[in-house]
């Protein structure tokens, strides 16, 4: 029975010394408590904490030094293209055109500041996200248990831990009930190690290796089993993990597949654009253009043509996207999972607390052959427990006692503390006027087998009034029945015959079919010599607990289905309960139990998995099997989890989703995404956001690349046609600012389109620049180049060269405004109500228009941009021409839609 070890810390602690206790592992816990001046039963006082914080500082590991901001601003100039442009500007300045050199320097500075601001904004968003996941710790201070940020812990604090918690500092165990800790990060030991309150002693003078210090817990390791209390002995850099320099070098996040794709796309485009620019320069040189002018323009063209801004916009779009998602309950920890979310095909969700509210109310009770109806709301103990043939309070109390004693929850005037299932059982007992607190005081607990989702039961050991040891257990009825030999009847415990077993199972099944979660209670006087063998019990009662589905879950399941994303329910509950809830939520498909799953071969499972909608009575390790089978079938899997045993499945899934409220630290650390509201519908919303973020990335890629192509084609065509260049270097740089700047940013934060959840998931293998997109981009680029050259050539015939150049420049800039609208969608008509939904975009487009008017009309700007003022008719021609990019694309899409509809229209009508 000694599952729980408690050290003999004296009630009075001597005044503590304020020095680290580096050898706590070999001292008795009471001694450590004394050295640190703390009484474990009450913890430190607020004054103690304040003083110790002053002495020891925050419980934090030092972060690697950050690069100063001014250096990061300068980093923006390190781009080789920018460098080339600077050199070209200096050369131009030396040759004679000081103004150009000066303006280029200013433009480059604006560019750099924009880039720097984008980076900072992205970083701040991600930093804010990290702040949402700050670790906390449960401590006992001033005699009360409170939750504080882990960084506020001080030596001497009494920390309470349970399975799944991350250990927030180094500490000496004072209570250890079946404790195991995963210390691989520190010791390399892959298996969890058992911990007790006993000190470890070394042979002779040798120190005990860290891996063998069983009486202490270490910062950043995790409790995988049991319940513990420890006194903090070291914090921050004084901990064992703080001493290991390597552990602090937090490796950055590896680039996401999309970032890698963008990078290779960027290189490829740089090469193509580079060749095109070189060709342009060569032809212009042969045509005898001024060398200095040409050099400057060629480099400016390269700046405009090479999409060097893509990585920055990608980073910002992802960062702002995940920031927006965090505001809606989904904290994405790895940016790569945003992409995976966008292509998710299956969401495997836990039932309890995710699809349901985890607001447990016992609705039915069965004991000694009688079915009781339970009334009352939520955790209010005012309800009743009624049976058809009269109540037998004394017998009911006996039946329910195991539920009360084998229970860690508490009912307080402010609500419940602990597991809602356990609280519901306390409420049930209280409704029969059983004094649950009094019971616990009179029958204290000596040891326990903590609840484990794999074992599906919990047991506690107590000393009866006559000194014998009593075991109380509660758990899944099927599991408990295996450990029972008797059933409580009106005549007392009676052997569990096949007939009685059937009676119990029938009662449990009836409750399960109503969607109730079913738990049994059992007890026995046990033989102390077999502490782990919880058997020979008498089943005393079965309770049926209602846990209503979340109100939005049904709609979310339907929305996911419309979006081609299958929802599968995974639960530890009985198949009957699971099926009833699944049907209520609209989750279809076969029901398979963990036992059946265990019997299936990988091949069988792969063949059936598409048809399975509900996995019931599963143990956490089954989740890994499910993820593997789905992944092998080509699915992109999102899997939820909360417990310490879910970590493996969360890591195996493409998108591991941990519960923010009920999830353990271990699950949160293993996950890619944490739900702050534990709500299933948040996952579906995150899928929608994931798709929308990807759409936005595609949008600005379309926008930037079509401009790049447009600029190159414009200059190439003019030089080949023997015309002078329609745009100067500075004008090209202005176009580049528009392209990388606010309009591109605004496209990056486009709100989700209406149809985003009415189409199948994107294939994970899809290239961002597929043939179809490349064709669309080239189309827009070609229209922009044609329009600009046409305006330029025609205006040269009708007016002077300077006016023609200004008109060409203005037309090209206005093309960008219209092109932003084209880029916003791929298949929908360009013109439509959806264009009204991005206010930021319209503001930035209006700003560009105003600036363009200033660049052309304002005398001071004319000197800078080499422009001349335009008349009203000339102004009218520019937007009219620029709008052709919208009109041609609109016509193209309408034609394509018509062609794809045509075969259907020709189908013969029925009847
Ligand atoms: P999921 O969150 O994945 O849907 P679940 O909450 O349905 O899982 P578990 O919490 O693992 O599943 O519970 C599985 C079974 O274990 C329940 O059906 C119940 O019979 C039993 N059980 C649940 N909680 C306790 C508990 N605190 N003590 C004893 N038995 C429990």
XYZ file of C-alpha atoms and ligand atoms in Angstrom, residues 349-356 358 360 403 406-408 419-423 425 450-459 473-480 516-520 547 569-574 577 615 617-620 623 640-642 646 659, ligand 1:
93
model
C -11.011 14.877 -31.479
C -11.310 13.790 -27.882
C -14.873 13.712 -26.730
C -14.800 14.896 -23.141
C -14.331 18.618 -22.821
C -13.614 19.191 -26.514
C -16.779 18.008 -28.225
C -18.655 18.130 -24.915
C -17.083 18.718 -19.492
C -20.717 16.674 -15.538
C -17.159 7.450 -4.952
C -11.740 7.552 -3.948
C -12.013 11.132 -5.123
C -9.665 14.126 -5.355
C -11.912 16.735 -12.143
C -15.553 17.443 -13.149
C -16.352 13.693 -13.269
C -15.233 13.343 -9.674
C -17.053 16.504 -8.635
C -19.904 12.031 -8.022
C -4.009 7.437 -9.280
C -6.489 7.500 -12.167
C -4.830 6.584 -15.396
C -6.733 6.841 -18.699
C -5.100 3.620 -19.863
C -6.155 1.633 -16.771
C -9.491 3.531 -16.560
C -9.844 3.228 -12.803
C -8.578 4.726 -9.577
C -8.182 3.205 -6.141
C -12.174 2.056 -6.265
C -14.074 3.730 -9.024
C -13.773 3.532 -12.781
C -15.158 2.120 -15.998
C -17.663 -0.607 -15.144
C -16.138 -3.235 -17.435
C -12.707 -2.611 -15.939
C -13.995 -2.658 -12.390
C -24.237 9.025 -20.090
C -20.646 8.347 -19.015
C -20.801 5.368 -16.725
C -18.653 4.812 -13.636
C -18.797 2.051 -11.095
C -21.947 15.741 -20.243
C -14.233 11.005 -32.202
C -11.747 9.392 -29.876
C -12.768 8.648 -26.330
C -11.990 6.583 -23.294
C -15.708 6.238 -22.674
C -17.799 3.195 -23.456
C -21.922 6.471 -24.586
C -13.013 5.093 -31.493
C -12.645 2.788 -24.927
C -9.274 3.626 -26.384
C -6.090 3.992 -24.414
C -3.813 6.924 -25.261
C -4.073 7.358 -30.761
C -6.276 16.518 -29.955
C -4.916 15.478 -26.591
C -4.636 16.614 -23.025
C -1.146 11.829 -25.391
C -6.196 21.690 -24.572
P -11.506 11.838 -23.947
O -11.204 13.100 -23.204
O -10.414 11.320 -24.778
O -12.854 11.812 -24.581
P -12.513 10.547 -21.803
O -12.486 11.709 -20.871
O -13.782 10.163 -22.411
O -11.488 10.705 -22.887
P -11.136 9.202 -19.779
O -11.164 10.424 -18.954
O -9.864 8.557 -20.112
O -11.918 9.301 -21.108
O -12.083 8.161 -19.062
C -12.237 6.862 -19.546
C -13.093 6.097 -18.582
O -12.443 6.063 -17.322
C -14.439 6.744 -18.342
O -15.417 6.190 -19.159
C -14.720 6.441 -16.907
O -15.429 5.220 -16.793
C -13.354 6.264 -16.281
N -12.975 7.461 -15.540
C -12.925 8.721 -15.981
N -12.510 9.562 -15.036
C -12.278 8.805 -13.943
C -11.812 9.083 -12.614
N -11.496 10.307 -12.230
N -11.687 8.055 -11.783
C -11.988 6.813 -12.155
N -12.417 6.490 -13.373
C -12.575 7.453 -14.262
